[in-house]
Amino acid sequence: MKHIQCLASLLTLLIMTSCSDNETVVNVIPMPQEVQIHKGRFCFEQTSFILDEHMDQASLSYVQKFEELLHLKGMQGGTASSANFIVDNSFGPEEYSIDSREGSLEVKASALNGFVYAIQTLKQLLPAEIWSDSKAEKLEIPALHIHDWPRFDYRGLMLDVARHIFSIQDLHRYIDLMEIHKLNRLHLHLTDDQGWRVEIKSHPKLTEIGAWRKGTMIGNDFSSDDGIPYGGYYTKEELKELVSYAASKGISIVPEIDLPGHTQAIVAAYPHLGCTGGPYEVRTTWGVSDDVLCAGNEKSYKMLEDILTELMEIFPSEYIHIGGDECPKVRWEQCPKCQAKIKELGLRDDEHFSAEDYLQSYAMNRIETFLNAHGRKIIAWDEVLEGNISQSATIMSWRGAAGGIKAAQSGRDAIMAPNSCMYFTHCQSKNRDAEPLAVGGYVPVNKVYDYEPYDSKMSEAECAHIAGVQACLWTEHIQDFSLIEYLVLPRLDALSEVQWCEAQNKDWNRFRTSLWHMKDIYDQLGCNYATHIFDGRMDEDQKPIPPIKHKALGCQARLLTEPHLNYHYNAPYELFDGQKGDSSFSSGKWIGFEGNDLDVVFKMGNKSFESVGIETLTDIGNYIMSPTWLKVYVSEDGENFSLLASDEYEADGPESKNGIRRHSLSFSKPQRSKYLRVQAGTIDSLPAWHTGHGAKAFLFVDEIIVL
Ligand code: ACM
Ligand code: ZN
C-alpha cells in the first residue's frame, strides 16, 4: 500500500504547489506525505470536541489533553465549530488524516500512534505559543487535507545513560522532543564499562558496585582522572514510570544491555564472571575494555537470564538490544573456561573468523533463544555479523552502512544508524574549537538530511529488510541535558524526515524554511538548540575546500590492497581528487586500511615529477596511527616496478598528537615514468601503552600528492 501511495503523494505535492492559497505555508516537520491546502481557515473557537466512542483509553487521554491545552490557551467551548476525532479501522496503526475547513475539523486514525501524529501536526500548524505559557494570538489552522503515514516502522533515537546518567525529568524532555518529531523508539544504552544503570533485584551488586566509578578521565586525556566519584542508577519503579510516560506518546523504550563486551562494570561487581577473576573496577576512562564477561562460564548465562527476566518485567518492548559491539577476544583466548567451551562446541578458526568470534555468536544466539522464548526479538550492533549470528537477529548498523546492507542482503532486518551521519555526538561545525568537545567527525544538519537508507546496491526485496533509521547520542563528553539538546536540535528535525518522509517528499529548501518555525517552537520550549543553520555559519562550513592542484589529479588508478569495508568510500579515486580530508575520520574523505598497507598503482602517462607525498590522519583514540614507512616505485609496463625512494618514520607514542600529516619523498632531479606505485604502512597492532593494545591499527590516507 505504501508504494502505491508514493506516486499519489508526489502528485499531491505538485497539486499543492500549483493551486494552493499562495499565502499559506505548511511548516510541518516531518513533512506529511500528502497535503492539499484549501481556501479558508479552521479556528478553535467555541469548539466542541467530539470523540469517537470506540476510541481506546490511551488515545482518548491523549486527545483530551490536547483539548485541555486549547482551553488553557483560550479556546471556549460551544457549538460554532466542531473537532471530530474518528476511529477508522481501515487506517494502519501509525496513519492518520486531517480535514479542516470553516467550522469543522475531522481527524481520523485507528490507534494511539495515528492520533499522536495527527495532534503533533495540528500543534505545528498552530502558533508556536501553543508550546509555552505565552498567550497565542489566534488558534487557527489553514483549511486543508492531510493524509500521512511513516516511511519506516522503526524511528529511533538512542541515549547513552551509562557514561553519564540523566534524571528521569531529563528523559521525559528527551521523549517530548521525540514526540514532536513522530519518533517511536527510544533506545536506552543502560550499561557499559563505566556504569550499570538499572536496578536488578536478583543481582544487587550490579548497582551497589557497578553503578559507581572512582573518577573520570578529563577530556581526551586517557592518562588523566578527575578523582571525583561518579554514578547512579534508575530504580525499577522509575523506569516503569518512564516506560508508561513514553507509551502514552506512542513511544516504546528499547533497553540495551551491552554484551558480552562493554561489561567491565558487571565483572567489577561479580569478578568471578570475568575470565581472570579480577579484581576489576568500574572503568574510569572511555574506549574499549579487554575485560569482558567470560563466555565459557555457565554462571554468566544464568546471571544474564536472571537480569533479562527482570528487564523484561520493566520493559514490554518487542525488541531487547543485547549490544554485541567492540568485544576484544584477548581474555577469551587465554581463558581455560572459554577455551573449554570452544572445544565443547567444536568451534574453529576458519578463513573468515576466529573460534572466539564464533564463541561470541554462540553467546548472542543463546541469549536470543532465551528472549525469543519470552516473546521478544533482539537487536544487536553490526559486529555480530562476524561469526554466525542467527537469521532472526535485527542488525543495527553503526560502522557506516555496510553492516546494514550486508544484513539486508543476507535476509536479516536492519536498522541503519551509520556513524558517518547518525552519530549526533559528532561535531556540527568544522570549527571544532568553537564547539563542545565531541567524538569523531563532522555531521551538520544537511548531512543527516541527505542520508538515504536504501543503498543503490540493494534489491527491492533487500530494501524491505530496512526496518528503520536511528540516531545515537553517546555521552562520554556530555554531563548535562542542555548539551544533549544542543547536539540533538535541530539534527533531530533532519532525522525525522529521513525516518518519516518518502524519499521523493524530501526537499532541503522546503525543510530549511520550515525549520524557522521549529526554531520558534524551540524558543517557546526554552530549548538549547544549535544555531549554525539559522545564523549562516553552516553555509560557511559548506563551502567546498579549495582543491589542491597536483600532477596525479584524476588519474587512472587501481588498489592492490583492500581498504576496510566501512572506510572504502570512493577508493581509489578519493586519493586523487584534489580534496583533502579534515580531522574527521568518518567524513568520507579518508580511505581507511585496517591491519594492511596502502598499495596503489596509478598511471602518470610520462608526466615529470619531483616529489610524491601522502596525507594521512592520526586519531589515536580511534586506533588510527601515523604511517611508519613510505615507498615509491616506478614502472613502464604497470607490472614490473623498481623502487625509486623510501623512508621510515617514528611510530606514535603516548605523547603523540592527533592531526593531519604529510609525508613526502623528493628527488634531486625530475623523474618521468608511465606508472607510479605508492605503498605506505603503519604498525600492525596497537602498542602496549594504547587502550586498544593488541588490536589491529588503522592507516587513514587521503590525497596522494605528486608535484
Ligand atoms: C558503538 O558505537 N560502539 C555501537
Ligand atoms: Zn572466559
XYZ file of C-alpha atoms and ligand atoms in Angstrom:
712
model
C 0.000 0.000 0.000
C 2.839 2.363 0.840
C 4.301 2.012 -2.614
C 1.021 2.804 -4.317
C 0.744 5.877 -2.172
C 4.180 7.144 -3.271
C 3.031 8.226 -6.700
C -0.185 9.658 -5.342
C 1.729 11.716 -2.823
C 4.078 13.090 -5.439
C 1.099 14.188 -7.493
C -0.494 15.719 -4.440
C 2.557 17.787 -3.670
C 2.563 19.015 -7.251
C -1.112 19.921 -6.989
C -0.454 21.606 -3.696
C 2.127 23.921 -5.175
C 0.084 24.728 -8.264
C -3.315 25.587 -6.770
C -2.745 26.324 -3.113
C -3.620 29.518 -1.382
C -0.361 31.370 -2.036
C -0.103 32.877 1.395
C -0.480 29.579 3.173
C 2.611 27.616 4.040
C 2.577 24.304 5.830
C 5.581 24.341 8.133
C 5.414 20.843 9.499
C 8.452 18.651 10.208
C 8.485 15.855 9.258
C 6.518 16.947 6.206
C 3.318 14.895 5.817
C 3.135 12.608 2.792
C 0.043 14.244 1.263
C -1.069 17.826 1.778
C -3.722 19.804 -0.051
C -4.423 23.354 1.038
C -7.838 24.893 0.527
C -9.130 28.421 0.877
C -10.119 29.458 4.379
C -9.245 28.601 7.968
C -10.439 26.487 10.841
C -10.449 28.245 14.196
C -10.508 26.560 17.618
C -13.146 28.954 18.971
C -16.381 27.915 20.627
C -15.464 24.422 19.547
C -16.987 21.208 20.728
C -14.690 18.195 20.779
C -16.433 15.008 19.667
C -14.508 11.826 20.489
C -15.455 8.509 18.906
C -16.963 6.139 21.444
C -14.801 3.352 20.013
C -11.600 5.162 20.867
C -9.205 3.248 23.149
C -8.319 4.692 26.534
C -4.779 5.798 25.611
C -5.982 7.687 22.524
C -8.826 9.203 24.499
C -6.463 10.572 27.170
C -4.124 11.925 24.520
C -6.879 13.768 22.628
C -8.380 15.062 25.876
C -5.015 16.524 26.892
C -4.942 18.384 23.600
C -8.432 19.729 24.268
C -7.365 20.857 27.755
C -4.340 22.601 26.302
C -6.526 24.515 23.863
C -8.821 25.559 26.709
C -5.800 26.843 28.614
C -4.908 28.846 25.536
C -8.318 30.485 25.468
C -10.495 28.160 23.403
C -14.105 28.436 24.550
C -16.469 25.518 24.414
C -19.526 25.971 22.194
C -21.213 24.922 19.027
C -19.806 27.375 16.493
C -17.385 24.676 15.332
C -16.665 21.005 15.900
C -13.481 18.943 16.186
C -14.308 15.354 15.412
C -11.862 12.589 16.320
C -12.897 9.437 14.495
C -11.633 5.853 14.789
C -11.211 4.496 11.264
C -10.061 0.905 11.312
C -9.117 0.969 7.646
C -6.077 3.032 8.704
C -2.741 1.498 9.720
C -1.694 1.984 13.371
C 0.547 4.978 12.537
C -1.558 6.502 9.767
C -3.864 9.498 10.159
C -5.772 12.119 8.213
C -6.815 15.688 8.968
C -9.575 17.573 7.141
C -10.145 21.131 8.223
C -12.452 23.819 6.853
C -14.556 26.672 8.173
C -16.360 25.377 11.286
C -15.189 21.770 11.045
C -12.143 19.699 11.841
C -12.083 15.962 11.238
C -9.216 13.735 12.407
C -9.087 10.035 11.592
C -6.793 7.323 12.910
C -7.098 3.744 14.038
C -4.862 3.736 17.115
C -2.881 5.845 19.554
C 0.113 6.496 17.296
C -2.071 7.843 14.498
C -3.831 10.212 16.912
C -0.493 11.320 18.417
C 0.878 12.193 14.972
C -2.326 13.978 13.931
C -2.198 16.120 17.057
C 1.509 16.843 16.643
C 0.784 18.001 13.100
C -2.083 20.185 14.373
C 0.176 21.674 17.050
C 2.799 22.559 14.458
C 0.099 24.212 12.316
C -0.956 26.354 15.301
C 1.071 29.365 16.522
C 4.318 28.401 18.282
C 2.968 29.861 21.555
C 0.926 26.662 21.914
C 4.148 25.179 23.297
C 4.569 27.595 26.191
C 2.609 29.573 28.753
C 2.558 32.578 26.428
C -0.731 33.769 25.013
C -1.364 32.643 21.435
C -2.782 35.202 19.008
C -5.282 33.036 17.161
C -5.843 29.325 17.495
C -6.363 28.742 13.830
C -5.013 26.473 11.126
C -5.399 26.522 7.342
C -8.264 24.668 5.675
C -6.561 21.578 4.344
C -6.474 17.869 3.767
C -3.565 15.841 5.123
C -3.111 12.122 4.737
C 0.019 10.874 6.395
C 1.923 7.730 7.360
C 5.579 6.926 8.114
C 8.032 5.515 5.565
C 9.825 3.367 8.175
C 8.394 1.374 11.085
C 11.388 1.827 13.401
C 12.146 5.505 14.004
C 14.644 5.616 16.793
C 16.864 7.832 18.887
C 19.429 6.448 21.301
C 20.697 7.890 24.547
C 23.722 6.566 26.412
C 22.861 6.834 30.100
C 25.832 4.654 31.103
C 28.741 7.044 30.527
C 26.712 9.795 32.170
C 23.313 9.416 33.781
C 20.440 11.857 33.346
C 17.425 12.482 35.543
C 14.036 10.976 34.777
C 12.838 14.558 34.198
C 15.542 14.957 31.523
C 14.443 11.709 29.940
C 10.860 12.989 29.861
C 12.073 16.007 27.962
C 14.011 13.802 25.525
C 10.810 11.816 24.948
C 8.876 15.062 24.410
C 11.308 16.064 21.659
C 10.874 12.657 20.056
C 7.089 13.013 20.261
C 7.173 16.317 18.358
C 9.100 14.576 15.569
C 6.947 11.422 15.403
C 9.689 9.045 16.537
C 8.536 5.793 18.087
C 11.600 4.076 19.638
C 13.792 5.352 22.473
C 16.874 3.135 22.672
C 18.381 3.421 26.153
C 22.012 2.275 26.380
C 21.732 1.277 30.042
C 25.015 -0.477 30.716
C 28.660 -0.091 29.823
C 32.178 -0.415 31.210
C 31.787 2.907 33.022
C 28.499 2.202 34.786
C 25.492 -0.082 35.223
C 22.280 1.934 35.467
C 19.336 -0.399 36.028
C 18.292 -1.895 39.351
C 18.292 -5.699 39.242
C 16.994 -7.189 42.481
C 18.486 -10.652 41.935
C 21.977 -9.147 41.478
C 22.146 -6.109 43.780
C 25.889 -5.590 43.365
C 25.296 -4.513 39.768
C 24.111 -1.201 41.174
C 25.815 -1.250 44.600
C 29.217 -1.609 42.917
C 28.697 -1.480 39.147
C 26.880 1.867 39.115
C 29.778 3.817 40.648
C 33.202 4.767 39.335
C 36.041 6.310 41.334
C 36.677 9.086 38.852
C 36.512 10.046 35.192
C 39.170 10.847 32.618
C 39.347 14.513 31.643
C 38.614 15.396 28.013
C 40.509 13.103 25.665
C 43.444 12.514 28.004
C 43.493 8.798 28.820
C 46.148 9.256 31.491
C 44.018 11.701 33.483
C 41.452 11.140 36.229
C 39.379 13.861 37.872
C 39.228 11.742 41.039
C 35.558 12.652 41.549
C 33.353 9.632 42.328
C 30.520 9.419 39.811
C 27.498 7.212 39.426
C 23.830 6.483 39.920
C 21.123 4.221 38.611
C 17.401 4.049 37.926
C 15.125 2.058 40.172
C 12.696 -0.365 38.579
C 9.799 1.866 39.613
C 11.366 4.905 37.980
C 11.906 3.007 34.759
C 8.376 1.610 34.751
C 7.045 5.134 35.113
C 9.280 6.211 32.225
C 8.011 3.342 30.087
C 4.413 4.382 30.643
C 5.201 8.071 30.043
C 6.764 7.122 26.701
C 3.959 4.681 25.866
C 1.373 7.423 26.374
C 3.053 9.196 23.440
C 3.310 6.118 21.232
C 6.984 5.581 22.050
C 8.410 2.223 23.015
C 11.630 2.081 25.056
C 14.175 -0.413 23.738
C 16.540 -1.256 26.612
C 20.112 -2.248 25.815
C 22.231 -4.495 27.985
C 25.554 -4.410 26.146
C 27.037 -7.933 25.914
C 29.471 -9.646 26.051
C 31.904 -6.710 25.695
C 31.481 -3.334 27.423
C 30.865 -5.326 30.615
C 33.644 -4.141 32.920
C 31.015 -2.822 35.348
C 29.457 -6.315 35.561
C 32.749 -8.025 36.312
C 33.661 -5.270 38.790
C 30.506 -6.285 40.675
C 30.861 -10.044 40.123
C 34.578 -10.713 39.465
C 34.098 -14.493 39.216
C 32.266 -13.835 35.914
C 35.362 -12.319 34.295
C 37.910 -14.642 32.664
C 40.760 -13.769 35.063
C 38.681 -13.479 38.221
C 39.787 -9.866 38.701
C 39.944 -7.796 40.733
C 38.273 -5.289 38.420
C 36.925 -1.813 38.925
C 34.296 0.200 37.078
C 36.224 1.814 34.250
C 37.239 5.470 34.604
C 38.404 6.002 31.012
C 36.436 5.843 27.749
C 37.367 3.434 24.969
C 37.107 -0.335 24.850
C 37.974 -2.639 27.743
C 39.640 -6.037 27.356
C 37.901 -7.219 30.498
C 34.684 -8.731 29.267
C 32.239 -11.289 30.544
C 33.533 -14.877 30.443
C 31.597 -16.685 27.721
C 32.798 -20.097 28.874
C 31.280 -19.892 32.336
C 27.732 -21.271 32.683
C 27.237 -18.880 35.616
C 27.468 -15.955 33.172
C 24.490 -17.285 31.231
C 22.497 -17.928 34.388
C 23.106 -14.383 35.562
C 22.178 -12.936 32.167
C 18.912 -14.866 32.153
C 18.089 -13.510 35.619
C 18.937 -9.976 34.509
C 16.919 -10.244 31.314
C 13.936 -11.710 33.162
C 13.826 -8.620 35.372
C 14.489 -6.340 32.422
C 11.513 -7.783 30.501
C 9.334 -7.068 33.534
C 10.248 -3.385 33.288
C 10.262 -3.011 29.515
C 7.399 -4.518 27.477
C 9.191 -3.596 24.209
C 9.063 -6.113 21.342
C 12.833 -5.577 20.956
C 15.599 -6.028 23.530
C 19.015 -4.737 22.404
C 21.837 -7.036 23.511
C 24.809 -4.990 22.283
C 27.470 -7.158 20.682
C 29.812 -4.319 19.692
C 33.539 -3.958 20.320
C 34.233 -7.153 22.233
C 38.006 -7.824 22.361
C 38.811 -11.525 22.489
C 42.188 -11.370 24.246
C 40.868 -12.667 27.581
C 38.870 -15.465 25.952
C 41.972 -16.585 24.049
C 43.750 -17.172 27.375
C 40.813 -18.376 29.481
C 40.547 -22.108 30.277
C 36.754 -21.893 30.597
C 36.310 -20.075 27.278
C 38.693 -22.464 25.541
C 36.898 -25.466 27.055
C 33.590 -24.061 25.766
C 35.107 -23.599 22.314
C 36.237 -27.214 22.379
C 32.911 -28.482 23.674
C 31.084 -26.646 20.882
C 33.607 -27.729 18.258
C 34.326 -24.118 17.230
C 37.331 -23.496 14.990
C 39.150 -20.644 13.288
C 38.351 -20.527 9.579
C 39.294 -18.228 6.725
C 36.629 -15.700 7.843
C 36.553 -15.629 11.620
C 38.250 -16.916 14.729
C 36.921 -19.572 17.101
C 36.440 -16.730 19.620
C 34.267 -14.821 17.114
C 32.116 -17.935 16.869
C 32.028 -18.127 20.659
C 30.548 -14.638 20.700
C 27.918 -15.745 18.141
C 27.124 -18.722 20.361
C 26.611 -16.432 23.362
C 24.437 -13.976 21.417
C 22.365 -16.749 19.831
C 21.859 -18.430 23.195
C 20.607 -15.192 24.730
C 18.389 -14.624 21.711
C 16.823 -18.059 22.117
C 16.033 -17.204 25.733
C 14.451 -13.875 24.781
C 12.539 -15.386 21.839
C 11.071 -17.937 24.228
C 9.654 -14.974 26.142
C 8.191 -13.429 23.010
C 10.925 -10.826 22.453
C 13.159 -10.094 19.463
C 16.776 -8.998 19.642
C 18.677 -6.114 18.114
C 22.483 -6.191 18.082
C 25.259 -3.936 16.738
C 26.741 -4.908 13.373
C 29.847 -6.644 14.782
C 27.638 -9.652 15.425
C 27.756 -10.405 11.684
C 31.354 -11.528 12.363
C 30.559 -15.150 13.074
C 27.234 -16.942 12.665
C 24.580 -14.811 14.306
C 21.049 -16.099 13.803
C 18.898 -15.057 10.845
C 16.267 -13.574 13.146
C 18.563 -11.009 14.806
C 17.936 -7.418 13.741
C 21.258 -5.756 12.952
C 21.933 -2.179 13.982
C 24.446 -0.801 11.504
C 26.763 1.728 13.135
C 30.172 1.303 11.461
C 28.845 3.008 8.350
C 26.036 1.473 6.343
C 27.978 -1.655 5.304
C 26.720 -3.863 8.149
C 23.094 -2.938 7.448
C 23.499 -3.595 3.740
C 25.140 -6.933 4.439
C 22.370 -7.824 6.903
C 19.640 -6.969 4.392
C 21.433 -8.897 1.654
C 21.602 -11.928 3.946
C 17.866 -11.716 4.679
C 18.120 -10.147 8.133
C 16.322 -6.988 9.223
C 18.484 -3.933 9.734
C 18.260 -0.600 11.480
C 20.526 1.997 9.947
C 22.491 4.138 12.401
C 25.685 4.842 10.423
C 28.187 6.832 12.448
C 29.043 8.900 9.348
C 25.758 10.815 9.669
C 23.655 9.374 12.523
C 26.028 9.847 15.454
C 24.834 13.118 16.948
C 27.858 13.125 19.227
C 29.841 14.291 16.203
C 30.545 17.977 15.659
C 28.065 20.307 13.943
C 30.777 22.630 12.655
C 34.195 22.368 11.100
C 35.291 24.988 13.580
C 35.694 22.353 16.280
C 37.381 24.700 18.720
C 34.180 26.713 18.953
C 32.097 23.616 19.690
C 31.640 21.452 22.776
C 34.111 18.578 22.983
C 32.836 15.965 20.547
C 33.681 12.464 19.435
C 34.790 11.860 15.861
C 33.539 13.548 12.755
C 31.584 16.376 11.230
C 27.836 15.887 10.953
C 25.982 19.076 10.001
C 22.183 19.107 9.608
C 22.318 18.669 5.842
C 24.451 15.552 6.135
C 21.786 13.974 8.316
C 19.097 15.188 5.932
C 20.773 13.767 2.837
C 21.032 10.244 4.197
C 19.143 7.683 2.088
C 18.796 4.312 3.846
C 18.190 2.321 0.652
C 21.578 1.691 -0.899
C 21.737 1.502 -4.696
C 23.341 -1.947 -4.341
C 20.187 -3.338 -2.713
C 17.257 -5.015 -4.484
C 13.657 -4.149 -3.619
C 13.390 -7.313 -1.520
C 16.549 -6.351 0.358
C 15.268 -2.799 0.920
C 12.215 -4.331 2.592
C 14.587 -5.551 5.330
C 15.468 -1.980 6.326
C 13.224 -1.669 9.369
C 14.232 1.899 10.032
C 16.741 4.527 10.981
C 18.151 5.688 14.282
C 20.456 8.415 15.517
C 22.717 7.780 18.509
C 23.880 10.066 21.256
C 26.875 8.816 23.222
C 27.597 10.773 26.352
C 31.291 10.412 27.147
C 31.642 14.189 26.935
C 28.119 15.154 27.984
C 27.198 15.738 31.591
C 24.178 17.959 31.416
C 20.978 17.808 29.497
C 21.230 21.232 27.899
C 24.207 19.940 25.913
C 22.104 16.998 24.793
C 19.550 19.452 23.440
C 22.320 21.305 21.636
C 23.574 18.131 19.976
C 20.129 16.831 19.088
C 18.472 20.033 17.846
C 17.978 20.665 15.003
C 19.570 17.463 13.701
C 16.551 15.613 15.073
C 14.404 17.530 12.571
C 16.523 16.234 9.706
C 16.470 12.723 11.163
C 12.684 12.789 11.391
C 12.336 13.479 7.666
C 14.755 10.634 6.852
C 12.631 8.329 9.001
C 9.188 9.582 8.064
C 9.109 11.052 4.554
C 9.042 9.019 1.375
C 12.293 9.898 -0.400
C 10.596 11.988 -3.102
C 8.894 14.163 -0.474
C 12.181 15.306 0.991
C 13.194 18.785 -0.072
C 16.095 20.556 1.582
C 14.901 24.066 0.685
C 11.363 23.482 1.973
C 12.793 21.793 5.098
C 15.176 24.638 5.723
C 12.358 27.178 5.517
C 10.129 25.143 7.847
C 12.960 24.895 10.327
C 12.385 28.547 11.230
C 9.011 27.599 12.664
C 10.743 24.813 14.631
C 13.157 27.433 15.941
C 10.141 29.391 17.246
C 8.877 26.227 18.920
C 12.295 25.581 20.486
C 12.343 29.151 21.760
C 8.927 28.680 23.330
C 10.090 25.429 24.924
C 13.318 27.057 26.144
C 15.494 24.522 24.326
C 19.221 24.907 23.877
C 19.469 24.236 20.137
C 22.435 24.634 17.789
C 22.136 27.761 15.660
C 24.575 27.166 12.770
C 21.820 26.759 10.204
C 19.978 29.868 11.405
C 22.859 32.311 11.603
C 24.578 31.347 8.354
C 27.529 29.565 9.954
C 26.586 26.317 8.308
C 26.868 27.873 4.861
C 30.417 28.894 5.671
C 31.141 25.325 6.685
C 29.638 24.043 3.470
C 31.967 25.967 1.156
C 33.979 23.423 -0.787
C 37.537 23.020 0.357
C 39.800 24.600 -2.334
C 41.197 21.720 -4.341
C 44.930 21.232 -4.247
C 46.479 21.020 -7.663
C 48.972 18.271 -8.362
C 50.034 16.071 -11.236
C 48.110 12.930 -10.309
C 44.723 14.690 -10.116
C 42.016 12.480 -11.625
C 44.461 9.873 -12.906
C 43.581 6.205 -13.530
C 44.411 4.067 -10.541
C 43.994 0.627 -9.042
C 44.342 -0.527 -5.458
C 46.359 -3.659 -4.713
C 45.216 -3.819 -1.086
C 41.632 -3.588 0.119
C 40.521 -0.775 2.395
C 38.312 -1.645 5.360
C 34.713 -2.169 4.218
C 33.441 0.788 6.239
C 36.099 3.210 5.037
C 36.288 2.229 1.394
C 34.164 5.127 0.189
C 35.163 6.190 -3.309
C 38.566 4.494 -3.323
C 40.879 4.757 -5.157
C 39.554 7.933 -6.817
C 39.200 9.692 -3.474
C 43.006 9.558 -3.304
C 43.417 11.651 -6.462
C 40.520 14.146 -6.343
C 42.401 17.167 -5.021
C 40.082 17.366 -1.975
C 41.809 16.973 1.341
C 40.204 15.228 4.287
C 39.559 17.099 7.525
C 40.084 15.998 11.110
C 37.129 13.609 10.938
C 37.986 10.037 10.012
C 34.396 9.271 9.011
C 33.835 12.237 6.704
C 34.032 10.034 3.613
C 37.224 11.768 2.504
C 39.628 9.349 4.156
C 40.291 5.831 2.938
C 40.991 3.539 5.897
C 43.134 0.400 5.963
C 42.918 -1.908 8.973
C 45.889 -4.187 9.551
C 47.101 -3.892 5.959
C 49.042 -1.354 3.926
C 48.136 1.151 1.281
C 49.324 -0.172 -2.078
C 48.152 1.755 -5.127
C 49.296 1.940 -8.738
C 48.428 4.867 -10.975
C 49.135 5.983 -14.484
C 51.300 9.100 -14.763
C 51.481 8.975 -18.560
C 55.091 10.208 -18.634
C 54.481 13.488 -16.813
C 57.599 14.623 -14.971
C 57.538 14.928 -11.184
C 59.873 15.909 -8.376
C 58.111 14.623 -5.275
C 55.467 12.134 -4.171
C 53.640 12.594 -0.886
C 50.701 11.229 1.049
C 48.443 12.918 3.559
C 47.368 10.775 6.482
C 45.203 11.211 9.536
C 46.314 10.387 13.050
C 43.454 9.843 15.527
C 44.955 7.709 18.247
C 41.818 7.217 20.379
C 40.126 5.797 17.280
C 43.019 3.379 16.575
C 44.210 5.434 13.589
C 48.005 5.620 13.699
C 50.577 7.621 11.754
C 52.427 5.880 8.910
C 55.769 4.318 9.816
C 57.047 3.942 6.267
C 56.519 5.104 2.675
C 57.818 3.647 -0.609
C 57.560 4.863 -4.187
C 58.180 2.673 -7.248
C 58.206 3.392 -10.988
C 57.338 1.189 -13.967
C 56.981 1.411 -17.728
C 54.523 -1.501 -18.074
C 52.467 -1.287 -14.872
C 53.648 -4.782 -13.907
C 57.368 -4.660 -13.144
C 58.303 -1.984 -10.652
C 61.615 -0.690 -9.388
C 61.995 1.129 -6.091
C 62.617 4.842 -6.556
C 62.731 6.011 -2.933
C 61.596 5.070 0.560
C 61.618 6.427 4.074
C 60.773 5.329 7.600
C 59.078 7.360 10.313
C 58.947 7.138 14.060
C 55.888 5.295 15.386
C 53.385 7.171 17.548
C 53.998 7.216 21.279
C 51.810 8.091 24.252
C 52.651 11.775 23.737
C 51.827 11.884 20.009
C 49.203 14.350 18.863
C 46.234 13.735 16.594
C 46.115 15.564 13.281
C 46.789 15.509 9.570
C 50.343 14.703 8.467
C 52.035 14.932 5.098
C 54.980 12.662 4.273
C 56.868 13.238 1.023
C 59.738 11.736 -0.883
C 61.609 14.293 -3.022
C 64.037 13.584 -5.832
C 67.163 15.531 -6.711
C 66.172 15.706 -10.373
C 62.783 15.454 -12.161
C 61.589 11.904 -12.739
C 59.426 10.533 -15.505
C 57.599 7.215 -15.770
C 54.388 5.755 -17.131
C 53.311 4.199 -13.821
C 53.873 5.080 -10.198
C 53.235 2.809 -7.247
C 52.890 4.135 -3.708
C 52.962 1.939 -0.643
C 52.587 3.069 2.952
C 52.018 1.261 6.181
C 51.841 1.606 9.892
C 52.396 -0.663 12.878
C 50.488 -3.967 12.717
C 48.847 -3.829 16.105
C 48.364 -1.197 18.773
C 51.229 -0.887 21.283
C 51.124 -1.671 24.996
C 50.517 1.974 26.016
C 47.348 2.189 23.896
C 43.951 1.368 25.452
C 43.248 -0.899 22.489
C 46.611 -2.653 22.736
C 46.829 -5.770 20.643
C 44.032 -4.698 18.260
C 44.822 -4.036 14.612
C 45.908 -0.485 13.819
C 44.303 1.626 11.101
C 46.070 3.719 8.474
C 43.900 6.511 7.040
C 45.046 8.110 3.787
C 43.510 10.809 1.705
C 45.318 12.617 -1.022
C 48.356 11.284 -2.830
C 50.124 14.400 -3.975
C 52.518 14.323 -6.928
C 54.383 17.566 -7.616
C 29.196 1.741 19.142
O 29.303 2.913 18.779
N 30.186 1.123 19.777
C 27.996 0.961 18.886
Zn 36.483 -16.906 29.887
